[in-house]
Each structure stands twice: as C-alpha cells, then as structure tokens.
Tab-separated table of C-alpha atoms and ligand atoms in Angstrom:
chain	number	residue	atom	x	y	z
A	1139	UNK	CA	2.387	15.033	-11.985
A	1140	UNK	CA	5.068	12.266	-11.904
A	1141	UNK	CA	4.363	8.737	-12.670
A	1142	UNK	CA	5.658	5.799	-10.819
A	1143	UNK	CA	9.392	5.613	-11.098
A	1144	UNK	CA	9.339	1.899	-11.428
A	1145	UNK	CA	6.367	0.770	-13.871
A	1146	UNK	CA	5.476	4.474	-15.056
A	1147	UNK	CA	1.454	4.091	-13.583
A	1148	UNK	CA	0.325	7.753	-13.138
A	1149	UNK	CA	-1.504	6.677	-9.927
A	1150	UNK	CA	1.499	7.602	-7.379
A	1151	UNK	CA	0.594	7.112	-3.623
A	1152	UNK	CA	3.926	8.216	-2.346
A	1153	UNK	CA	6.811	10.889	-3.527
A	1154	UNK	CA	9.939	9.699	-1.295
A	1155	UNK	CA	11.515	13.070	-0.211
A	1156	UNK	CA	14.557	11.556	0.563
A	1157	UNK	CA	15.278	9.378	-2.382
A	1158	UNK	CA	13.351	11.393	-5.119
A	1159	UNK	CA	11.381	8.273	-6.082
A	1160	UNK	CA	7.558	8.022	-6.760
A	1161	UNK	CA	5.747	4.986	-6.416
A	1162	UNK	CA	2.276	3.323	-7.332
A	1163	UNK	CA	0.161	1.261	-4.760
A	1164	UNK	CA	1.642	-2.073	-6.050
A	1165	UNK	CA	5.154	-0.902	-6.280
A	1166	UNK	CA	5.253	0.694	-3.077
A	1167	UNK	CA	3.924	-2.444	-1.327
A	1168	UNK	CA	6.500	-4.861	-3.259
A	1169	UNK	CA	9.621	-2.305	-2.752
A	1170	UNK	CA	8.867	-2.041	0.904
A	1171	UNK	CA	8.342	-5.839	1.515
A	1172	UNK	CA	11.681	-6.406	-0.612
A	1173	UNK	CA	13.694	-3.756	1.339
A	1174	UNK	CA	12.249	-5.533	4.954
A	1175	UNK	CA	13.244	-8.951	3.571
A	1176	UNK	CA	17.021	-7.692	2.214
A	1177	UNK	CA	17.487	-6.174	5.496
A	1178	UNK	CA	16.440	-9.448	7.250
A	1179	UNK	CA	19.052	-11.194	5.201
A	1180	UNK	CA	21.631	-7.976	5.556
A	1181	UNK	CA	21.703	-8.309	9.398
A	1182	UNK	CA	21.042	-11.923	9.496
A	1183	UNK	CA	17.944	-11.382	11.607
A	1184	UNK	CA	16.713	-14.897	10.508
A	1185	UNK	CA	18.203	-18.286	9.878
A	1186	UNK	CA	16.540	-21.301	8.231
A	1187	UNK	CA	14.505	-23.589	11.099
A	1188	UNK	CA	14.224	-20.274	13.332
A	1189	UNK	CA	10.863	-20.381	15.375
A	1190	UNK	CA	10.063	-16.505	15.695
A	1191	UNK	CA	7.800	-15.364	18.248
A	1192	UNK	CA	6.157	-12.127	16.927
A	1193	UNK	CA	4.987	-9.366	19.681
A	1194	UNK	CA	1.708	-8.511	17.874
A	1195	UNK	CA	0.047	-5.509	19.553
A	1196	UNK	CA	-2.272	-5.158	16.549
A	1197	UNK	CA	-0.903	-1.886	15.812
A	1198	UNK	CA	0.705	-1.196	12.206
A	1199	UNK	CA	4.025	-1.966	12.801
A	1200	UNK	CA	3.543	-5.675	14.554
A	1201	UNK	CA	0.793	-6.330	11.597
A	1202	UNK	CA	2.987	-5.289	8.830
A	1203	UNK	CA	6.044	-7.491	10.181
A	1204	UNK	CA	3.548	-10.378	10.918
A	1205	UNK	CA	2.651	-10.378	7.181
A	1206	UNK	CA	5.949	-9.985	5.852
A	1207	UNK	CA	7.424	-12.907	8.587
A	1208	UNK	CA	4.465	-15.013	7.441
A	1209	UNK	CA	5.856	-15.219	3.817
A	1210	UNK	CA	9.168	-16.867	5.035
A	1211	UNK	CA	6.743	-18.930	7.031
A	1212	UNK	CA	4.835	-19.983	4.080
A	1213	UNK	CA	8.163	-20.787	2.299
A	1214	UNK	CA	8.964	-23.083	5.028
A	1215	UNK	CA	11.724	-21.100	6.288
A	1216	UNK	CA	10.623	-20.428	9.828
A	1217	UNK	CA	8.153	-20.949	12.263
A	1218	UNK	CA	5.840	-18.535	13.189
A	1219	UNK	CA	3.941	-17.878	16.466
A	1220	UNK	CA	2.436	-14.472	17.652
A	1221	UNK	CA	2.035	-13.163	21.214
A	1222	UNK	CA	-0.247	-10.354	22.264
A	1223	UNK	CA	0.153	-8.722	25.542
A	1224	UNK	CA	-2.657	-7.598	27.538
A	1225	UNK	CA	-1.134	-5.180	29.909
A	1226	UNK	CA	-4.742	-3.985	31.187
A	1227	UNK	CA	-5.269	-0.685	29.656
A	1228	UNK	CA	-8.948	-0.331	29.811
A	1229	UNK	CA	-10.665	1.236	26.702
A	1230	UNK	CA	-7.544	0.846	24.618
A	1231	UNK	CA	-6.096	-2.636	24.615
A	1232	UNK	CA	-9.396	-4.494	23.801
A	1233	UNK	CA	-9.364	-3.184	20.334
A	1234	UNK	CA	-5.664	-4.270	19.876
A	1235	UNK	CA	-6.417	-7.439	21.007
A	1236	UNK	CA	-9.221	-8.398	18.789
A	1237	UNK	CA	-7.389	-6.800	15.664
A	1238	UNK	CA	-4.356	-8.832	16.564
A	1239	UNK	CA	-6.393	-12.061	16.790
A	1240	UNK	CA	-8.135	-11.433	13.297
A	1241	UNK	CA	-4.924	-10.908	11.913
A	1242	UNK	CA	-3.313	-14.155	13.129
A	1243	UNK	CA	-6.607	-16.016	12.252
A	1244	UNK	CA	-6.257	-14.455	8.749
A	1245	UNK	CA	-2.817	-15.793	8.340
A	1246	UNK	CA	-3.335	-18.901	10.188
A	1247	UNK	CA	-0.841	-18.145	12.705
A	1248	UNK	CA	-0.864	-19.582	16.312
A	1249	UNK	CA	-1.580	-16.864	18.596
A	1250	UNK	CA	-1.546	-16.609	22.325
A	1251	UNK	CA	-2.727	-13.610	24.376
A	1252	UNK	CA	-1.108	-13.417	27.622
A	1253	UNK	CA	-1.685	-10.521	30.585
A	1254	UNK	CA	0.007	-8.528	33.388
A	1255	UNK	CA	-2.797	-9.686	35.124
A	1256	UNK	CA	-1.957	-13.190	34.873
A	1257	UNK	CA	1.886	-12.902	35.333
A	1258	UNK	CA	2.185	-10.261	37.765
A	1259	UNK	CA	-1.128	-10.029	39.365
A	1260	UNK	CA	-2.061	-6.636	38.476
A	1261	UNK	CA	-3.209	-4.526	35.243
A	1262	UNK	CA	-1.278	-1.554	34.077
A	1263	UNK	CA	-4.474	0.614	35.258
A	1264	UNK	CA	-4.166	-1.179	38.827
A	1265	UNK	CA	-0.462	-0.360	39.016
A	1266	UNK	CA	-0.883	3.200	38.114
A	1267	UNK	CA	-3.662	4.112	40.517
A	1268	UNK	CA	-1.402	2.269	43.100
A	1269	UNK	CA	1.691	4.436	42.283
A	1270	UNK	CA	-0.449	7.576	42.315
A	1271	UNK	CA	-1.692	6.859	45.625
A	1272	UNK	CA	1.860	6.131	46.910
A	1273	UNK	CA	2.729	9.364	44.913
A	1274	UNK	CA	5.367	7.656	42.911
A	1275	UNK	CA	6.459	9.521	39.929
A	1276	UNK	CA	7.483	6.973	37.235
A	1277	UNK	CA	5.619	6.825	33.839
A	1278	UNK	CA	3.450	4.293	32.983
A	1279	UNK	CA	5.874	3.405	30.164
A	1280	UNK	CA	8.601	2.470	32.499
A	1281	UNK	CA	6.540	-0.125	34.141
A	1282	UNK	CA	4.924	-1.219	31.010
A	1283	UNK	CA	8.308	-1.880	29.218
A	1284	UNK	CA	9.837	-3.587	32.114
A	1285	UNK	CA	6.718	-6.013	32.493
A	1286	UNK	CA	6.576	-6.436	28.645
A	1287	UNK	CA	10.060	-7.416	28.099
A	1288	UNK	CA	10.048	-9.774	31.268
A	1289	UNK	CA	6.621	-11.520	29.666
A	1290	UNK	CA	7.945	-11.742	26.039
A	1291	UNK	CA	11.292	-13.310	27.188
A	1292	UNK	CA	9.201	-15.736	29.553
A	1293	UNK	CA	6.955	-16.852	26.831
A	1294	UNK	CA	9.620	-17.009	24.120
A	1295	UNK	CA	11.165	-19.843	26.591
A	1296	UNK	CA	7.968	-21.374	27.012
A	1297	UNK	CA	7.195	-21.634	23.373
A	1298	UNK	CA	10.661	-22.904	22.502
A	1299	UNK	CA	11.168	-19.715	20.186
A	1300	UNK	CA	14.873	-18.928	19.049
A	1301	UNK	CA	13.815	-15.368	18.076
A	1302	UNK	CA	11.631	-12.623	19.255
A	1303	UNK	CA	10.409	-9.969	16.391
A	1304	UNK	CA	9.122	-6.644	17.595
A	1305	UNK	CA	7.642	-4.046	15.180
A	1306	UNK	CA	10.330	-1.212	15.922
A	1307	UNK	CA	10.241	1.176	12.861
A	1308	UNK	CA	13.042	4.004	11.938
A	1309	UNK	CA	11.518	6.452	13.944
A	1310	UNK	CA	11.424	4.575	16.934
A	1311	UNK	CA	15.145	3.443	16.357
A	1312	UNK	CA	16.282	7.133	15.830
A	1313	UNK	CA	14.307	8.162	18.796
A	1314	UNK	CA	15.982	5.437	21.058
A	1315	UNK	CA	19.246	6.600	19.606
A	1316	UNK	CA	18.760	10.357	20.478
A	1317	UNK	CA	17.177	9.748	23.523
A	1318	UNK	CA	19.883	7.605	25.087
A	1319	UNK	CA	22.608	10.051	23.724
A	1320	UNK	CA	20.872	13.104	25.322
A	1321	UNK	CA	20.386	11.374	28.623
A	1322	UNK	CA	24.027	10.254	28.346
A	1323	UNK	CA	23.088	6.705	29.046
A	1324	UNK	CA	25.831	5.052	27.035
A	1325	UNK	CA	25.666	1.720	27.954
A	1326	UNK	CA	21.949	1.467	26.827
A	1327	UNK	CA	23.091	3.544	23.462
A	1328	UNK	CA	25.600	0.546	22.429
A	1329	UNK	CA	22.772	-1.764	22.925
A	1330	UNK	CA	20.757	-0.639	20.414
A	1331	UNK	CA	20.685	-2.330	16.981
A	1332	UNK	CA	18.625	-4.560	14.509
A	1333	UNK	CA	19.316	-7.746	16.459
A	1334	UNK	CA	20.090	-7.967	20.418
A	1335	UNK	CA	23.661	-9.590	21.005
A	1336	UNK	CA	23.017	-10.685	24.703
A	1337	UNK	CA	25.836	-13.179	25.720
A	1338	UNK	CA	23.173	-14.893	27.963
A	1339	UNK	CA	21.453	-17.789	26.366
A	1340	UNK	CA	18.422	-17.237	28.522
A	1341	UNK	CA	17.670	-14.141	26.706
A	1342	UNK	CA	16.165	-14.927	23.124
A	1343	UNK	CA	17.571	-12.856	20.514
A	1344	UNK	CA	15.406	-10.011	19.741
A	1345	UNK	CA	15.202	-8.829	16.172
A	1346	UNK	CA	13.687	-5.472	14.108
A	1347	UNK	CA	12.588	-6.148	10.530
A	1348	UNK	CA	11.148	-2.945	10.545
A	1349	UNK	CA	14.140	-0.973	11.481
A	1350	UNK	CA	14.899	0.973	8.651
A	1351	UNK	CA	11.249	1.820	7.179
A	1352	UNK	CA	9.997	5.235	8.451
A	1353	UNK	CA	6.963	5.373	10.501
A	1354	UNK	CA	4.786	7.134	7.717
A	1355	UNK	CA	5.825	4.308	5.222
A	1356	UNK	CA	4.501	1.560	7.920
A	1357	UNK	CA	1.362	3.540	8.100
A	1358	UNK	CA	0.922	3.708	4.407
A	1359	UNK	CA	1.724	0.202	3.722
A	1360	UNK	CA	-1.082	-0.791	6.305
A	1361	UNK	CA	-3.483	1.174	4.291
A	1362	UNK	CA	-2.218	0.212	0.837
A	1363	UNK	CA	-2.115	-3.105	1.859
A	1364	UNK	CA	-5.628	-3.161	3.464
A	1365	UNK	CA	-4.286	-4.600	6.428
A	1366	UNK	CA	-6.434	-4.492	9.573
A	1367	UNK	CA	-4.395	-2.530	12.067
A	1368	UNK	CA	-5.535	-0.780	15.354
A	1369	UNK	CA	-4.983	2.767	14.819
A	1370	UNK	CA	-5.409	4.634	18.262
A	1371	UNK	CA	-3.124	6.166	20.636
A	1372	UNK	CA	-2.456	4.846	24.249
A	1373	UNK	CA	-4.040	7.007	27.001
A	1374	UNK	CA	-0.601	6.626	28.895
A	1375	UNK	CA	1.676	7.793	25.729
A	1376	UNK	CA	1.288	11.658	26.664
A	1377	UNK	CA	4.470	13.639	27.523
A	1378	UNK	CA	7.265	11.112	28.033
A	1379	UNK	CA	10.955	12.251	27.204
A	1380	UNK	CA	10.672	9.385	24.478
A	1381	UNK	CA	7.846	11.327	22.889
A	1382	UNK	CA	9.282	14.642	23.192
A	1383	UNK	CA	12.391	13.427	21.442
A	1384	UNK	CA	10.487	11.702	18.683
A	1385	UNK	CA	8.369	14.877	18.134
A	1386	UNK	CA	11.653	16.696	17.946
A	1387	UNK	CA	13.195	14.348	15.182
A	1388	UNK	CA	9.887	14.352	13.518
A	1389	UNK	CA	9.718	17.930	12.981
A	1390	UNK	CA	13.387	18.165	11.846
A	1391	UNK	CA	12.530	15.487	9.021
A	1392	UNK	CA	9.889	17.904	7.575
A	1393	UNK	CA	12.737	19.974	6.287
A	1394	UNK	CA	15.489	17.511	6.544
A	1395	UNK	CA	13.808	14.187	4.930
A	1396	UNK	CA	17.128	12.381	5.259
A	1397	UNK	CA	17.637	12.931	9.192
A	1398	UNK	CA	16.666	9.850	10.289
A	1399	UNK	CA	18.600	7.736	7.933
A	1400	UNK	CA	21.624	9.833	8.709
A	1401	UNK	CA	21.433	9.690	12.370
A	1402	UNK	CA	21.047	5.654	12.135
A	1403	UNK	CA	23.866	5.368	9.827
A	1404	UNK	CA	26.284	7.789	12.154
A	1405	UNK	CA	25.242	5.612	14.833
A	1406	UNK	CA	26.301	2.398	13.203
A	1407	UNK	CA	29.734	3.729	12.362
A	1408	UNK	CA	30.426	4.961	15.987
A	1409	UNK	CA	28.594	2.021	17.744
A	1410	UNK	CA	31.665	-0.526	17.190
A	1411	UNK	CA	34.130	1.987	18.360
A	1412	UNK	CA	31.790	2.767	21.511
A	1413	UNK	CA	31.462	-0.645	22.325
A	1414	UNK	CA	34.858	-1.115	22.683
A	1415	UNK	CA	35.404	1.589	24.759
A	1416	UNK	CA	32.274	0.817	27.097
A	1417	UNK	CA	32.135	-2.957	26.893
A	1418	UNK	CA	32.074	-4.071	30.466
A	1419	UNK	CA	31.652	-7.695	30.974
A	1420	UNK	CA	29.068	-7.759	33.650
A	1421	UNK	CA	28.405	-11.042	35.175
A	1422	UNK	CA	24.737	-11.546	34.978
A	1423	UNK	CA	23.383	-13.396	37.682
A	1424	UNK	CA	19.778	-15.103	38.146
A	1425	UNK	CA	16.689	-13.265	39.930
A	1426	UNK	CA	16.428	-15.010	43.312
A	1427	UNK	CA	12.601	-14.378	42.668
A	1428	UNK	CA	11.651	-15.368	39.205
A	1429	UNK	CA	14.944	-17.199	37.718
A	1430	UNK	CA	15.109	-14.449	34.884
A	1431	UNK	CA	18.559	-13.191	34.159
A	1432	UNK	CA	19.456	-9.906	36.033
A	1433	UNK	CA	22.259	-7.852	36.888
A	1434	UNK	CA	21.695	-7.748	40.395
A	1435	UNK	CA	19.959	-10.030	43.307
A	1436	UNK	CA	16.369	-9.255	41.624
A	1437	UNK	CA	15.463	-8.325	38.090
A	1438	UNK	CA	13.689	-5.253	37.501
A	1439	UNK	CA	10.319	-6.532	37.113
A	1440	UNK	CA	10.401	-8.513	40.429
A	1441	UNK	CA	12.181	-5.115	42.385
A	1442	UNK	CA	8.673	-3.549	41.543
A	1443	UNK	CA	6.815	-6.589	42.739
A	1444	UNK	CA	8.509	-7.185	46.007
A	1445	UNK	CA	8.378	-3.333	46.701
A	1446	UNK	CA	4.369	-3.766	46.221
A	1447	UNK	CA	4.064	-6.645	48.087
A	1448	UNK	CA	5.694	-5.325	51.116
B	576	UNK	CA	-17.015	24.092	-4.184
B	577	UNK	CA	-18.431	21.079	-1.872
B	578	UNK	CA	-16.624	17.965	-0.885
B	579	UNK	CA	-17.205	15.132	1.411
B	580	UNK	CA	-14.465	14.540	4.174
B	581	UNK	CA	-14.592	11.686	6.212
B	582	UNK	CA	-12.016	11.519	9.214
B	583	UNK	CA	-12.133	8.693	11.665
B	584	UNK	CA	-15.491	7.753	10.193
B	585	UNK	CA	-17.069	11.089	10.976
B	586	UNK	CA	-18.362	12.282	7.736
B	587	UNK	CA	-18.612	16.179	6.933
B	588	UNK	CA	-19.459	18.178	3.872
B	589	UNK	CA	-17.039	21.160	3.679
B	590	UNK	CA	-16.514	24.126	1.386
B	591	UNK	CA	-13.485	24.450	-0.151
B	592	UNK	CA	-11.955	26.829	-2.854
B	593	UNK	CA	-11.536	25.541	-6.369
B	594	UNK	CA	-7.788	24.521	-7.282
B	595	UNK	CA	-7.328	23.609	-3.574
B	596	UNK	CA	-4.822	20.602	-3.010
B	597	UNK	CA	-5.039	17.815	-0.557
B	598	UNK	CA	-1.897	19.668	1.436
B	599	UNK	CA	-4.297	22.761	1.476
B	600	UNK	CA	-7.260	20.912	2.935
B	601	UNK	CA	-5.166	19.517	5.678
B	602	UNK	CA	-3.639	22.589	6.504
B	603	UNK	CA	-7.210	24.293	6.795
B	604	UNK	CA	-8.060	21.310	9.128
B	605	UNK	CA	-4.855	21.837	11.050
B	606	UNK	CA	-3.678	18.170	10.722
B	607	UNK	CA	-0.022	17.658	10.076
B	608	UNK	CA	0.244	15.918	6.801
B	609	UNK	CA	2.753	13.670	7.963
B	610	UNK	CA	0.676	11.728	10.390
B	611	UNK	CA	-1.892	10.818	7.952
B	612	UNK	CA	-2.810	8.928	4.741
B	613	UNK	CA	-5.407	10.436	2.528
B	614	UNK	CA	-7.832	8.518	0.225
B	615	UNK	CA	-9.552	10.461	-2.808
B	616	UNK	CA	-12.617	8.469	-3.689
B	617	UNK	CA	-11.021	5.353	-2.345
B	618	UNK	CA	-7.678	5.606	-4.087
B	619	UNK	CA	-4.549	6.693	-1.765
B	620	UNK	CA	-3.288	10.112	-3.271
B	621	UNK	CA	-0.229	12.120	-2.361
B	622	UNK	CA	-0.699	15.871	-0.961
B	623	UNK	CA	-0.155	17.352	-4.173
B	624	UNK	CA	-3.140	15.943	-5.592
B	625	UNK	CA	-5.862	18.692	-6.514
B	626	UNK	CA	-9.373	18.398	-5.169
B	627	UNK	CA	-12.329	18.302	-7.595
B	628	UNK	CA	-16.170	19.181	-6.776
B	629	UNK	CA	-17.895	16.090	-5.246
B	630	UNK	CA	-14.991	14.285	-4.079
B	631	UNK	CA	-14.697	12.179	-0.754
B	632	UNK	CA	-11.847	12.690	0.778
B	633	UNK	CA	-10.794	10.135	3.638
B	634	UNK	CA	-8.402	11.180	6.240
B	635	UNK	CA	-6.766	8.202	8.306
B	636	UNK	CA	-4.832	9.015	11.075
B	637	UNK	CA	-1.639	6.396	10.932
B	638	UNK	CA	0.696	8.223	13.390
B	639	UNK	CA	0.073	8.240	17.173
B	640	UNK	CA	2.536	9.081	20.021
B	641	UNK	CA	3.501	6.268	22.260
C	704	SF4	S1	2.109	4.121	25.390
C	704	SF4	FE1	3.565	3.667	27.139
C	704	SF4	S2	1.904	2.475	28.395
C	704	SF4	FE2	0.877	2.972	26.386
C	704	SF4	S3	1.245	0.569	25.684
C	704	SF4	FE3	3.125	1.845	25.203
C	704	SF4	S4	4.397	1.769	26.486
C	704	SF4	FE4	2.702	0.750	27.517
C	705	ZN	ZN1	4.408	0.992	-10.110
C	706	ZN	ZN1	12.752	-11.530	38.599
C-alpha cells in the first residue's frame, strides 16, 4: 500500500488516477483548497472588495464552495452572503434548506431563503402538475434553470452583490461542453467558462470556483472535512439529456481518468477561435414585464409566466 | 467472516470472504465505487483496502444525478 505523496502518512484516502498522487485526509483537504484558491486567482474570479453571493443549495458542491470562499471573507478580502432558492420540490428541498441554513449559521454568514412561490406565484411542483395537464413536454429542469437564474440575478441586484458564485464542478462543466457540442448549440457553447462575460451590466458576473474539481473529489472533500451536506437526489433529475451525457462521460472516465480534464483543456483552446467566428453583438433589450435583460421583448421566465397567466 | 455494513444509516450484518477488499464488497453490493466514499471503522479508506473480521464499513453515496 502507498503512503501519502506529500507527508508520508500511511492512511491515504485517495489515489488520484489521473496524476498518480496518493493523499492522506489532511493533505487532500489542504491541496484541494489550495487548488480552488489558485483557480480563483488564475481566472481572476474574485477581486478584493467583491461582494459575493453564494448560491447555496445545501448540496456538497455549494457547501464546499461556501467554506472555501469563507476563508477569503475571514481575511477581509470579500463580503459573502448566501442565498438558498426554494423551488418548491416537496420531500426534497426541505432538507436542503435546513442544511444550507445550518452551514451559514456555523460560519456566521448572512443567509436568505427565497422561493419560486414568492417571486412567481407557483412552486415547481405546481408548475409541473399544471404543465402535465396542458400536455407540455418540457423537463422540470428547464423551468427550474430559467427561474433559478432569474431569481439569482434579481437577488444579486437586491443585495448589491458584484459576483454570483455557484457550485459547478468539473463533471458539470464537461457535461455542459459536450451537451452543447452534441446539440450543435454553438452560441451556448462559447459562453461556458469559469466566469461569465456578459457585456450587460445588469447581469451580475457569475463565477465557478470548483470548476476544475471532479465531482467525486467534491464528495470526498465534504466527507473528509466533515461538512454538513444534503446528500439526496432531486426527484425530477431523471432522464434528461444532460443526465445521459453526464453518465456517458462518467463511464468513460473509469477507463480514461484524464478525459474530463482533456475535454476542458481542449475546449479552452478552441473557445477563443469559436468566439471570434461566432461573436454576434446581439443588442439586448429589457423585458417589458420584469425589467431584466432579455434578447426579445420578454425574458425567458416571463415568457412562461405570460403563457400561464393567459 | 462477519462485518457490519452501513448504507444510508441502514445497518446490516454481512458475510464476506477473507481477503476481500472494499472494491470487492462494492461489487457484491452492486454499488459503483466512483459514486461513493467509504469509511472503515470511521476512517475514510481507498477501495484497495482489505476488509477484516468485525470491521464496520460505512458507504456514503456522494454522487446523485441532477
Ligand atoms: S434536478 Fe432539475 S428540477 Fe431538480 S433541482 Fe436540479 S434543475 Fe431543478
Ligand atoms: Zn499527507
Ligand atoms: Zn421578464
């Protein structure tokens, strides 16, 4: 059996297949934290004086990100506030909210819970049972994503936040790259990155501090660091295309442990070229209903809502 | 030999063969090893670790879809 590559401790908790490194608990926690902080500097995700709004679901990814960002907060580099969005998913979201709240309390971070109900008058469960009645075939995640983005952007403005941090990990990111590529969705593809680059000042910049940490390592970090996290699957998560693509890369990774890193690196290299080719300066207007930025007359969230209210 | 297995707070006594590793156990239980973190007697271990008589093995599922 191997010892820790850094300190020689025989009790290792991970053998990284992609780098050959073996690490003990302490060294794994330390090096993962360092890696995240290094990426924050490398991609200039955060500047001194930023007010960061953490999208905190209570899951392993956002709890880990919150804990690492908190170290920047303790050093007075940033201000940190957390927001948990209650989509209204019965039997699932309640635990997430409770755990998110506990984490914010432990760290002494200001925490808000906001809901779909409060902003849109309906829970995700209600949206889904309505849309089933009307035989609409959209996946729950489509509504969930659109409304969540809308709320995050709104809360960031309300809080005066300069950055929105999300818990996206390496698996999520390679999933998005592959998914958009496979769907031929090149305009969405070039938008993927550690930091959003919208020219529109009304969109708060979004950052992904865990973007280069594989999902399994996020899970290991949460257990190793004894974080309180909500480990459960969303009842709506079932067979979306995203899920299929995710399972596909995860299964490839078993035999090819560097595949997610190479997908990401390859993408980073072609992205500037694609961007030059595809860049279209779309004039963004304002949604006539809610005032959020929109490419048409209505933003995506309001398009759904207007249809329902008819 | 007998070991105690905990999955999602459900405890169960299991009979496995001498010399089995965590990886073997996960295979028997049909749990993909890349979706879990495993503790032996409260310490996180890697999947090559050999299980001993009387061990308590806790399997924590950390990867869910969605
Ligand atoms: S799995 Fe889909 S419906 Fe469930 S929380 Fe995630 S995006 Fe929302
Ligand atoms: Zn070590
Ligand atoms: Zn709108």
